[in-house]
XYZ file of C-alpha atoms in Angstrom:
352
model
C 16.409 17.246 -0.534
C 14.488 19.704 1.665
C 15.830 20.717 5.214
C 14.028 18.726 7.914
C 14.311 17.642 11.605
C 13.944 14.140 12.823
C 14.053 13.309 16.553
C 13.588 9.862 17.722
C 11.442 9.386 20.891
C 13.025 7.575 23.946
C 11.475 4.272 24.387
C 12.175 0.441 24.233
C 10.002 -1.848 21.989
C 9.846 -5.515 22.391
C 8.016 -7.313 19.469
C 7.226 -10.942 18.848
C 4.926 -13.795 19.692
C 4.815 -14.654 23.423
C 6.779 -11.570 24.138
C 4.533 -10.747 27.203
C 6.663 -13.449 29.043
C 9.352 -10.883 29.007
C 7.451 -8.346 30.916
C 9.340 -8.804 34.201
C 12.537 -7.996 32.418
C 11.064 -4.858 31.041
C 10.087 -3.832 34.515
C 13.524 -4.550 35.862
C 14.935 -2.464 33.025
C 13.013 0.466 34.373
C 14.434 -0.138 37.816
C 10.962 -0.367 39.196
C 9.693 -2.837 41.954
C 5.827 -2.431 42.213
C 3.679 -2.182 39.135
C -0.116 -1.560 38.994
C -1.800 -3.149 35.992
C -4.503 -1.017 34.203
C -7.278 -2.494 32.019
C -10.729 -1.888 31.068
C -13.548 -3.961 32.926
C -13.698 -6.052 29.661
C -9.988 -7.127 29.946
C -9.790 -7.612 33.653
C -8.673 -11.307 32.903
C -5.739 -10.102 30.865
C -4.783 -7.776 33.706
C -4.865 -10.701 36.208
C -2.550 -12.699 33.796
C -0.276 -9.782 33.564
C -0.129 -9.348 37.353
C 0.601 -12.974 37.914
C 3.638 -12.747 35.620
C 5.010 -10.002 37.691
C 4.894 -12.169 40.874
C 5.843 -10.024 44.037
C 6.226 -6.939 41.807
C 2.477 -6.944 40.773
C 0.295 -4.441 42.704
C -2.866 -5.767 41.600
C -5.259 -4.782 38.781
C -7.272 -1.610 38.338
C -9.864 -2.537 35.742
C -11.705 0.747 35.318
C -10.190 2.358 32.033
C -12.883 3.905 30.060
C -13.289 5.421 26.665
C -12.333 9.140 26.132
C -10.431 8.980 29.601
C -12.912 10.706 31.788
C -11.222 13.017 34.557
C -13.088 11.321 37.347
C -11.624 7.964 36.246
C -8.084 9.476 36.230
C -8.501 10.908 39.745
C -9.639 7.654 41.289
C -6.840 5.703 39.475
C -4.221 8.035 40.419
C -5.159 7.825 44.110
C -5.222 3.936 44.051
C -1.903 3.793 42.406
C -0.457 5.989 45.393
C -2.272 3.705 47.906
C -0.847 0.442 46.624
C 2.566 2.272 46.358
C 2.966 1.602 42.700
C 6.301 2.980 41.126
C 5.283 1.903 37.573
C 2.148 1.374 35.460
C 1.453 -1.434 33.094
C -1.263 -0.568 30.581
C -2.666 -3.881 29.180
C -5.246 -3.246 26.518
C -6.120 -0.660 23.876
C -6.094 3.161 23.575
C -8.467 3.702 26.483
C -6.100 1.837 28.858
C -3.066 3.516 27.613
C -4.833 6.923 27.829
C -5.701 6.322 31.446
C -1.916 5.359 32.077
C -0.755 8.695 30.440
C -3.210 10.616 32.318
C -1.791 9.221 35.545
C 1.828 9.698 34.607
C 1.063 13.428 33.517
C 0.828 14.480 37.137
C 2.835 11.745 38.939
C 5.709 10.931 36.640
C 5.187 7.200 37.073
C 6.745 5.376 34.075
C 4.580 3.327 31.810
C 5.001 -0.016 30.137
C 2.470 -0.515 27.302
C 1.117 -3.976 26.282
C -0.979 -3.179 23.330
C -3.964 -5.546 22.340
C -5.437 -3.294 19.671
C -4.047 -1.374 16.799
C -4.616 2.075 18.268
C -1.032 3.233 18.299
C -1.408 5.353 21.460
C 1.421 3.509 23.027
C 3.802 5.192 20.601
C 2.920 8.683 21.378
C 3.517 11.399 24.029
C 0.060 12.592 23.235
C -2.576 12.663 26.322
C -6.270 13.317 26.369
C -8.867 13.715 29.014
C -12.608 14.332 28.923
C -14.637 16.481 31.318
C -18.140 17.862 30.740
C -18.214 16.670 27.257
C -15.079 18.482 26.291
C -12.047 16.567 25.357
C -8.629 18.123 26.162
C -5.471 16.941 24.585
C -1.790 17.875 24.729
C 1.896 16.523 24.307
C 4.236 15.740 27.189
C 7.181 13.469 27.184
C 6.255 12.477 30.768
C 3.344 10.301 29.232
C 5.285 8.491 26.638
C 5.594 4.781 27.619
C 9.183 3.970 28.591
C 8.620 0.330 27.065
C 6.201 -1.209 24.648
C 5.541 -5.003 24.605
C 4.097 -6.021 21.241
C 2.704 -9.520 21.409
C 0.658 -10.444 18.439
C -0.841 -13.529 20.113
C -2.706 -11.067 22.409
C -4.581 -9.576 19.540
C -5.974 -12.880 18.128
C -9.025 -12.761 20.277
C -9.752 -9.031 19.273
C -13.114 -9.222 17.411
C -12.975 -8.535 13.739
C -15.002 -5.421 14.004
C -12.943 -3.855 16.448
C -9.680 -5.038 14.750
C -10.760 -3.333 11.559
C -11.844 -0.016 12.991
C -8.714 -0.112 15.313
C -6.465 -0.728 12.138
C -8.102 2.114 10.325
C -7.716 4.315 13.348
C -3.831 3.725 12.882
C -4.146 4.505 9.193
C -5.570 7.841 10.104
C -2.202 8.521 12.231
C -0.189 7.849 9.165
C -2.114 9.823 6.705
C -1.915 12.880 8.810
C 1.906 12.466 9.290
C 2.435 12.371 5.659
C 1.171 16.049 5.188
C 2.178 17.246 8.648
C 4.199 20.492 8.806
C 6.874 18.734 10.589
C 7.084 15.624 8.378
C 10.480 14.362 7.398
C 11.506 11.689 4.699
C 12.061 9.160 7.393
C 8.733 9.556 8.956
C 7.068 9.528 5.616
C 8.713 6.154 4.719
C 7.299 4.763 8.107
C 3.931 6.275 7.432
C 3.678 4.610 4.001
C 4.886 1.330 5.218
C 2.322 1.381 8.059
C -0.558 2.296 5.775
C 0.390 -0.418 3.057
C 0.966 -3.095 5.667
C -2.408 -2.247 7.502
C -4.627 -2.291 4.464
C -3.266 -5.493 3.522
C -3.417 -7.179 6.828
C -7.199 -6.147 7.644
C -8.863 -8.299 4.969
C -6.679 -11.263 6.123
C -7.978 -10.800 9.760
C -11.460 -10.496 8.515
C -11.124 -13.606 6.463
C -9.491 -15.387 9.389
C -9.256 -13.860 12.707
C -6.582 -16.403 13.768
C -4.324 -15.583 10.835
C -1.006 -15.319 12.514
C 0.740 -13.267 9.707
C -2.242 -10.724 9.449
C -2.201 -10.195 13.216
C 1.697 -9.757 13.310
C 1.504 -7.371 10.242
C -1.290 -5.340 11.668
C 0.551 -4.955 14.970
C 3.535 -3.971 13.206
C 1.629 -1.386 10.991
C 0.017 0.071 14.299
C 3.804 0.586 15.750
C 4.717 2.432 12.499
C 1.451 4.445 12.323
C 1.578 5.379 16.042
C 5.227 6.433 15.951
C 4.675 8.782 13.090
C 1.768 10.326 14.948
C 4.046 10.862 18.018
C 6.653 12.612 16.156
C 4.458 14.955 13.870
C 1.698 17.498 14.470
C -1.898 16.407 14.477
C -4.330 18.098 11.918
C -8.038 18.261 10.888
C -8.784 14.678 11.116
C -7.687 14.285 14.742
C -9.052 17.629 15.783
C -12.715 16.542 14.388
C -12.561 13.156 15.909
C -11.493 14.469 19.346
C -14.504 16.942 19.235
C -16.804 14.229 18.033
C -15.716 11.614 20.617
C -15.641 14.139 23.665
C -19.026 15.879 22.809
C -21.067 12.980 21.699
C -19.251 9.939 23.557
C -18.949 8.214 19.991
C -16.891 5.114 19.925
C -13.237 6.227 19.297
C -12.055 3.853 16.637
C -15.291 3.861 14.582
C -15.317 7.608 14.405
C -11.850 7.585 13.104
C -12.608 5.066 10.439
C -15.669 6.725 9.339
C -14.089 10.366 9.091
C -10.778 9.108 7.622
C -11.841 8.982 3.682
C -13.425 12.357 3.961
C -10.485 14.124 5.475
C -8.141 12.303 2.951
C -10.393 13.386 0.094
C -10.118 17.025 1.382
C -6.558 17.346 2.385
C -4.589 15.049 -0.138
C -5.382 17.267 -3.174
C -3.249 19.974 -1.450
C -0.255 17.801 -0.562
C 1.148 16.086 -3.815
C 3.830 14.009 -1.879
C 1.136 12.614 0.473
C -1.127 11.907 -2.312
C 1.725 9.966 -4.191
C 2.475 8.041 -1.066
C -1.070 7.120 -0.500
C -1.780 6.228 -4.142
C 1.109 3.713 -3.769
C -0.106 2.296 -0.380
C -3.573 1.725 -1.659
C -2.795 0.931 -5.232
C -5.308 3.395 -6.508
C -5.301 6.841 -8.053
C -8.144 7.681 -5.749
C -6.950 6.756 -2.148
C -9.959 8.170 -0.402
C -12.230 6.204 -2.544
C -10.147 3.082 -2.232
C -10.282 3.391 1.585
C -13.997 3.990 1.624
C -14.467 0.902 -0.676
C -12.280 -1.185 1.725
C -14.325 -0.055 4.683
C -17.666 -1.087 3.023
C -16.241 -4.588 2.256
C -15.185 -4.984 5.958
C -18.466 -3.885 7.527
C -17.408 -0.665 9.019
C -20.372 1.418 10.129
C -21.241 3.481 7.182
C -21.823 6.895 8.734
C -21.533 9.080 11.824
C -25.391 8.790 12.011
C -25.055 5.178 12.414
C -22.820 5.225 15.418
C -25.101 7.732 17.288
C -24.079 11.315 16.326
C -27.215 13.611 16.313
C -27.815 15.720 13.270
C -28.158 18.802 15.139
C -24.649 18.259 16.476
C -22.838 19.195 13.400
C -22.992 22.904 14.285
C -21.422 22.274 17.587
C -18.563 20.343 16.169
C -17.879 23.179 13.726
C -18.023 25.814 16.355
C -15.480 23.957 18.526
C -13.302 23.166 15.441
C -13.175 26.898 14.218
C -12.596 28.177 17.917
C -9.407 25.837 18.163
C -6.598 26.293 15.905
C -4.889 23.256 14.282
C -2.332 22.551 11.647
C -3.591 21.536 8.210
C -2.097 21.548 4.686
C -4.944 23.560 3.259
C -7.150 26.252 4.838
C -10.420 25.081 6.347
C -13.605 27.260 6.213
C -16.660 26.908 8.151
C -18.468 25.935 4.892
C -15.627 23.283 4.314
C -16.294 21.771 7.844
C -20.072 21.734 7.291
C -19.743 19.964 3.902
C -17.191 17.463 5.362
C -19.355 16.666 8.343
C -22.640 16.426 6.520
C -21.034 13.904 4.071
C -19.653 11.835 6.953
C -22.838 12.077 8.759
C -24.937 10.761 5.783
C -22.157 8.348 4.560
C -21.998 9.727 1.021
C -19.029 9.183 -1.053
C -15.949 11.258 -0.370
C -15.172 13.835 -2.884
């Protein structure tokens, strides 16, 4: 067996139906006394529910999290947290809400408890991102890693099927990149493969019956695994492109990841035999990229980047930013490679 380094990230995970009710105990375990609840405007009711569970420890709800974490939103939220005397943050929602909490924690050291309601996986990583003037910056810092994550599958039952599917495929993208990351390890590869297999089986169950308890639980478990391996490895071409696409054109985060996923898989897996074998087993196909693309079509994922609002003349700008910023990848990436990959994803042609 090759040499490798594995370092577990320091956090608590509480998983199970109705585990939200244990949130006060998680806050107590942090030694915190006043928590500000963060949500998006659409999940303000959930925020109020969470704040009510905290009793006197609840400092209210800040329902202004937004996609791609605009810097102006971060500044306003950080000032609000200081005004209410919060010594902890509770992020109740998806990746945008967790992202806002991380951005606040980056400069304030406020500990985070994440309560995920999607399958984005951001809660398991020390990766932060913020967008300013159509440019998204990302980085890694253990200060932003949630100290505790409360996974309650019942909170995901109301998640619309379309968002459930694209969110789950976003998680799959995390695991795929972890399989061929330069700092992968046998332990992380097992987690990644399990996460992909579980998610790809759970999503059709959810699409068939959004209230399927097993499907929801399996998808959230898979999201945990996929997020954890992303948090422990180096991001590559897939995440680089999606961050540029989202930050530059304000494209929906999960849909962008879902659309780009099979194209980057087709490009990279041929250069990583171990990752290819793992994905063949996880998808049950000798052409994993094609299998994922076929699944996406059956689950009504938007067919192309054009379908979610990317302008055709934006390809050159994405290529420029990708070439200018170095990133890890299992095979060299030329400007011509990027143009071909992005044109295919823009049009929705079959991955090759």
